[in-house]
Amino acid sequence: MTSLQERRAAPALPPFTTLDRVLDDWLRALPLSREVLLRPLADRPAGQDLIRVDEHRDGSTLVVRAELPGIDPERDVDVVVAGGMLRIDARRESEEEHREDGCIRHELRRGHLTRTLPLPEGTTEGDVSASYRDGILEVRVPVAEQPTAPAETRVPVSRT
């Protein structure tokens, strides 16, 4: 004689729970701008946007090129290197006045742009340089050569 056992189905997960977990893991794995992407939109200061950047290696130098058109680099851009991170902050302010048909329209726009990037191991923070040309901020970060691993040494084993 056999007995029948009641099988209970596993509790169903709310819709999109698995997808939410996958997306959260993916965002946490991103090396760039992680703190901005994971911060809820409501927690971001009004008018704060991400700066678009391009990173590449030029020999032993990390080159970061950031799009900052229409910004006065001497007055409106801060480049800070601290704690193994490169932070670029920029402020944008424009003011326009249009007069036509006896009407005046005055527009004022303000915004803050930011980007924080991790620097490679062995970065010499004191040698970082930045230049601005044609709306592109270029930050050059010298990177120390990584020490090569010592050659493999075979150790003989003897019987005792």
PDB file of C-alpha atoms in Angstrom:
ATOM      1  CA  MET A   1       0.000   0.000   0.000  1.00  0.00           C
ATOM      2  CA  THR A   2       1.344   3.406  -0.869  1.00  0.00           C
ATOM      3  CA  SER A   3       0.648   6.654   0.841  1.00  0.00           C
ATOM      4  CA  LEU A   4       0.014   9.885  -0.886  1.00  0.00           C
ATOM      5  CA  GLN A   5       1.828  12.923   0.402  1.00  0.00           C
ATOM      6  CA  GLU A   6       0.583  16.395  -0.136  1.00  0.00           C
ATOM      7  CA  ARG A   7       3.088  18.522  -1.991  1.00  0.00           C
ATOM      8  CA  ARG A   8       3.007  22.211  -1.495  1.00  0.00           C
ATOM      9  CA  ALA A   9       4.216  24.510  -4.174  1.00  0.00           C
ATOM     10  CA  ALA A  10       6.990  26.932  -3.290  1.00  0.00           C
ATOM     11  CA  PRO A  11       5.627  30.380  -2.560  1.00  0.00           C
ATOM     12  CA  ALA A  12       5.516  32.429  -5.707  1.00  0.00           C
ATOM     13  CA  LEU A  13       7.840  35.422  -5.822  1.00  0.00           C
ATOM     14  CA  PRO A  14       6.290  38.773  -6.574  1.00  0.00           C
ATOM     15  CA  PRO A  15       6.517  39.701 -10.248  1.00  0.00           C
ATOM     16  CA  PHE A  16       9.867  41.091 -11.393  1.00  0.00           C
ATOM     17  CA  THR A  17      11.703  40.104  -8.183  1.00  0.00           C
ATOM     18  CA  THR A  18      14.203  37.987 -10.076  1.00  0.00           C
ATOM     19  CA  LEU A  19      14.636  40.665 -12.731  1.00  0.00           C
ATOM     20  CA  ASP A  20      15.146  43.303 -10.024  1.00  0.00           C
ATOM     21  CA  ARG A  21      17.864  41.190  -8.428  1.00  0.00           C
ATOM     22  CA  VAL A  22      19.636  40.675 -11.741  1.00  0.00           C
ATOM     23  CA  LEU A  23      19.550  44.392 -12.550  1.00  0.00           C
ATOM     24  CA  ASP A  24      20.761  45.326  -9.047  1.00  0.00           C
ATOM     25  CA  ASP A  25      23.685  42.899  -9.343  1.00  0.00           C
ATOM     26  CA  TRP A  26      24.532  44.269 -12.770  1.00  0.00           C
ATOM     27  CA  LEU A  27      24.484  47.894 -11.574  1.00  0.00           C
ATOM     28  CA  ARG A  28      26.658  47.030  -8.576  1.00  0.00           C
ATOM     29  CA  ALA A  29      29.191  45.424 -10.917  1.00  0.00           C
ATOM     30  CA  LEU A  30      29.591  48.563 -13.036  1.00  0.00           C
ATOM     31  CA  PRO A  31      32.985  50.170 -12.406  1.00  0.00           C
ATOM     32  CA  LEU A  32      31.917  53.674 -13.381  1.00  0.00           C
ATOM     33  CA  SER A  33      29.534  56.040 -11.671  1.00  0.00           C
ATOM     34  CA  ARG A  34      28.189  53.317  -9.416  1.00  0.00           C
ATOM     35  CA  GLU A  35      27.272  55.750  -6.633  1.00  0.00           C
ATOM     36  CA  VAL A  36      25.234  57.907  -9.008  1.00  0.00           C
ATOM     37  CA  LEU A  37      23.460  55.026 -10.744  1.00  0.00           C
ATOM     38  CA  LEU A  38      22.457  53.351  -7.494  1.00  0.00           C
ATOM     39  CA  ARG A  39      21.292  56.562  -5.849  1.00  0.00           C
ATOM     40  CA  PRO A  40      17.515  57.007  -6.234  1.00  0.00           C
ATOM     41  CA  LEU A  41      16.499  59.860  -8.511  1.00  0.00           C
ATOM     42  CA  ALA A  42      14.722  61.576  -5.644  1.00  0.00           C
ATOM     43  CA  ASP A  43      18.009  61.744  -3.662  1.00  0.00           C
ATOM     44  CA  ARG A  44      19.968  63.457  -6.446  1.00  0.00           C
ATOM     45  CA  PRO A  45      20.259  67.216  -6.213  1.00  0.00           C
ATOM     46  CA  ALA A  46      18.013  69.011  -8.684  1.00  0.00           C
ATOM     47  CA  GLY A  47      19.752  69.735 -11.968  1.00  0.00           C
ATOM     48  CA  GLN A  48      22.593  67.261 -11.372  1.00  0.00           C
ATOM     49  CA  ASP A  49      23.545  65.204 -14.393  1.00  0.00           C
ATOM     50  CA  LEU A  50      26.289  62.771 -15.309  1.00  0.00           C
ATOM     51  CA  ILE A  51      29.223  63.952 -17.381  1.00  0.00           C
ATOM     52  CA  ARG A  52      29.839  61.759 -20.411  1.00  0.00           C
ATOM     53  CA  VAL A  53      33.399  60.450 -20.453  1.00  0.00           C
ATOM     54  CA  ASP A  54      35.726  58.367 -22.572  1.00  0.00           C
ATOM     55  CA  GLU A  55      38.577  56.493 -20.890  1.00  0.00           C
ATOM     56  CA  HIS A  56      41.564  54.883 -22.565  1.00  0.00           C
ATOM     57  CA  ARG A  57      45.200  54.033 -21.907  1.00  0.00           C
ATOM     58  CA  ASP A  58      47.973  55.872 -23.743  1.00  0.00           C
ATOM     59  CA  GLY A  59      51.084  53.925 -22.814  1.00  0.00           C
ATOM     60  CA  SER A  60      51.478  54.279 -19.046  1.00  0.00           C
ATOM     61  CA  THR A  61      48.908  57.101 -18.829  1.00  0.00           C
ATOM     62  CA  LEU A  62      45.183  56.865 -18.206  1.00  0.00           C
ATOM     63  CA  VAL A  63      43.399  59.462 -20.338  1.00  0.00           C
ATOM     64  CA  VAL A  64      39.889  60.581 -19.364  1.00  0.00           C
ATOM     65  CA  ARG A  65      38.086  62.860 -21.829  1.00  0.00           C
ATOM     66  CA  ALA A  66      34.911  64.518 -20.545  1.00  0.00           C
ATOM     67  CA  GLU A  67      32.325  66.413 -22.620  1.00  0.00           C
ATOM     68  CA  LEU A  68      31.832  69.869 -21.106  1.00  0.00           C
ATOM     69  CA  PRO A  69      30.776  72.241 -23.905  1.00  0.00           C
ATOM     70  CA  GLY A  70      30.106  75.872 -23.104  1.00  0.00           C
ATOM     71  CA  ILE A  71      31.803  75.865 -19.705  1.00  0.00           C
ATOM     72  CA  ASP A  72      34.562  78.161 -18.490  1.00  0.00           C
ATOM     73  CA  PRO A  73      37.110  75.610 -17.193  1.00  0.00           C
ATOM     74  CA  GLU A  74      38.953  78.038 -14.936  1.00  0.00           C
ATOM     75  CA  ARG A  75      35.811  79.163 -13.131  1.00  0.00           C
ATOM     76  CA  ASP A  76      33.286  76.328 -13.426  1.00  0.00           C
ATOM     77  CA  VAL A  77      35.259  73.054 -13.302  1.00  0.00           C
ATOM     78  CA  ASP A  78      36.779  71.238 -10.310  1.00  0.00           C
ATOM     79  CA  VAL A  79      38.977  68.186 -10.784  1.00  0.00           C
ATOM     80  CA  VAL A  80      39.732  66.395  -7.505  1.00  0.00           C
ATOM     81  CA  VAL A  81      41.812  63.272  -6.902  1.00  0.00           C
ATOM     82  CA  ALA A  82      41.398  61.666  -3.490  1.00  0.00           C
ATOM     83  CA  GLY A  83      41.129  58.175  -2.055  1.00  0.00           C
ATOM     84  CA  GLY A  84      41.857  56.443  -5.347  1.00  0.00           C
ATOM     85  CA  MET A  85      39.008  58.245  -7.105  1.00  0.00           C
ATOM     86  CA  LEU A  86      38.887  60.988  -9.741  1.00  0.00           C
ATOM     87  CA  ARG A  87      35.951  63.390  -9.356  1.00  0.00           C
ATOM     88  CA  ILE A  88      34.993  65.943 -12.000  1.00  0.00           C
ATOM     89  CA  ASP A  89      32.467  68.591 -10.974  1.00  0.00           C
ATOM     90  CA  ALA A  90      31.194  71.293 -13.326  1.00  0.00           C
ATOM     91  CA  ARG A  91      28.669  74.062 -12.984  1.00  0.00           C
ATOM     92  CA  ARG A  92      26.758  75.433 -15.922  1.00  0.00           C
ATOM     93  CA  GLU A  93      24.956  78.746 -15.901  1.00  0.00           C
ATOM     94  CA  SER A  94      23.545  80.597 -18.866  1.00  0.00           C
ATOM     95  CA  GLU A  95      21.471  83.721 -19.084  1.00  0.00           C
ATOM     96  CA  GLU A  96      19.623  84.912 -22.178  1.00  0.00           C
ATOM     97  CA  GLU A  97      17.405  87.869 -22.834  1.00  0.00           C
ATOM     98  CA  HIS A  98      15.189  88.176 -25.910  1.00  0.00           C
ATOM     99  CA  ARG A  99      13.376  91.367 -26.860  1.00  0.00           C
ATOM    100  CA  GLU A 100      10.782  91.456 -29.591  1.00  0.00           C
ATOM    101  CA  ASP A 101       7.489  93.238 -30.144  1.00  0.00           C
ATOM    102  CA  GLY A 102       7.803  95.130 -26.881  1.00  0.00           C
ATOM    103  CA  CYS A 103       8.134  91.936 -24.833  1.00  0.00           C
ATOM    104  CA  ILE A 104      11.162  90.800 -22.889  1.00  0.00           C
ATOM    105  CA  ARG A 105      11.866  87.137 -22.215  1.00  0.00           C
ATOM    106  CA  HIS A 106      14.627  86.477 -19.714  1.00  0.00           C
ATOM    107  CA  GLU A 107      15.885  82.884 -19.344  1.00  0.00           C
ATOM    108  CA  LEU A 108      18.292  81.653 -16.699  1.00  0.00           C
ATOM    109  CA  ARG A 109      19.540  78.063 -16.669  1.00  0.00           C
ATOM    110  CA  ARG A 110      21.658  76.477 -13.968  1.00  0.00           C
ATOM    111  CA  GLY A 111      22.905  72.963 -13.511  1.00  0.00           C
ATOM    112  CA  HIS A 112      25.525  70.802 -11.903  1.00  0.00           C
ATOM    113  CA  LEU A 113      27.354  67.995 -13.678  1.00  0.00           C
ATOM    114  CA  THR A 114      29.478  65.401 -11.919  1.00  0.00           C
ATOM    115  CA  ARG A 115      31.342  62.167 -12.541  1.00  0.00           C
ATOM    116  CA  THR A 116      33.430  60.024 -10.205  1.00  0.00           C
ATOM    117  CA  LEU A 117      35.759  57.387 -11.615  1.00  0.00           C
ATOM    118  CA  PRO A 118      37.975  54.842  -9.864  1.00  0.00           C
ATOM    119  CA  LEU A 119      41.688  55.204 -10.539  1.00  0.00           C
ATOM    120  CA  PRO A 120      43.923  52.191 -11.218  1.00  0.00           C
ATOM    121  CA  GLU A 121      46.154  50.760  -8.493  1.00  0.00           C
ATOM    122  CA  GLY A 122      49.511  52.467  -8.227  1.00  0.00           C
ATOM    123  CA  THR A 123      48.274  55.851  -9.452  1.00  0.00           C
ATOM    124  CA  THR A 124      50.507  58.796  -8.619  1.00  0.00           C
ATOM    125  CA  GLU A 125      47.954  61.393  -7.557  1.00  0.00           C
ATOM    126  CA  GLY A 126      50.376  64.344  -7.529  1.00  0.00           C
ATOM    127  CA  ASP A 127      51.147  64.062 -11.248  1.00  0.00           C
ATOM    128  CA  VAL A 128      47.558  64.345 -12.526  1.00  0.00           C
ATOM    129  CA  SER A 129      47.098  67.074 -15.154  1.00  0.00           C
ATOM    130  CA  ALA A 130      44.012  68.510 -16.841  1.00  0.00           C
ATOM    131  CA  SER A 131      43.478  70.617 -19.950  1.00  0.00           C
ATOM    132  CA  TYR A 132      40.398  71.997 -21.732  1.00  0.00           C
ATOM    133  CA  ARG A 133      39.988  72.528 -25.457  1.00  0.00           C
ATOM    134  CA  ASP A 134      36.950  72.803 -27.727  1.00  0.00           C
ATOM    135  CA  GLY A 135      34.473  71.689 -25.047  1.00  0.00           C
ATOM    136  CA  ILE A 136      36.499  68.629 -24.003  1.00  0.00           C
ATOM    137  CA  LEU A 137      38.208  68.337 -20.631  1.00  0.00           C
ATOM    138  CA  GLU A 138      41.158  65.946 -20.810  1.00  0.00           C
ATOM    139  CA  VAL A 139      42.581  64.543 -17.575  1.00  0.00           C
ATOM    140  CA  ARG A 140      45.854  62.619 -17.795  1.00  0.00           C
ATOM    141  CA  VAL A 141      46.730  60.293 -14.935  1.00  0.00           C
ATOM    142  CA  PRO A 142      50.161  58.623 -14.894  1.00  0.00           C
ATOM    143  CA  VAL A 143      49.884  55.002 -13.822  1.00  0.00           C
ATOM    144  CA  ALA A 144      52.800  53.222 -12.181  1.00  0.00           C
ATOM    145  CA  GLU A 145      53.942  50.048 -13.856  1.00  0.00           C
ATOM    146  CA  GLN A 146      52.561  47.014 -12.107  1.00  0.00           C
ATOM    147  CA  PRO A 147      55.323  44.834 -10.693  1.00  0.00           C
ATOM    148  CA  THR A 148      55.664  41.631 -12.623  1.00  0.00           C
ATOM    149  CA  ALA A 149      55.088  38.426 -10.758  1.00  0.00           C
ATOM    150  CA  PRO A 150      58.315  36.625  -9.936  1.00  0.00           C
ATOM    151  CA  ALA A 151      59.137  33.654 -12.095  1.00  0.00           C
ATOM    152  CA  GLU A 152      57.841  30.341 -10.874  1.00  0.00           C
ATOM    153  CA  THR A 153      60.356  28.503  -8.705  1.00  0.00           C
ATOM    154  CA  ARG A 154      60.154  24.790  -8.354  1.00  0.00           C
ATOM    155  CA  VAL A 155      61.000  23.498  -4.873  1.00  0.00           C
ATOM    156  CA  PRO A 156      62.347  19.968  -4.685  1.00  0.00           C
ATOM    157  CA  VAL A 157      60.684  17.601  -2.227  1.00  0.00           C
ATOM    158  CA  SER A 158      62.880  15.128  -0.407  1.00  0.00           C
ATOM    159  CA  ARG A 159      62.000  12.077   1.607  1.00  0.00           C
ATOM    160  CA  THR A 160      62.891  12.098   5.243  1.00  0.00           C
TER     161      THR A 160
END
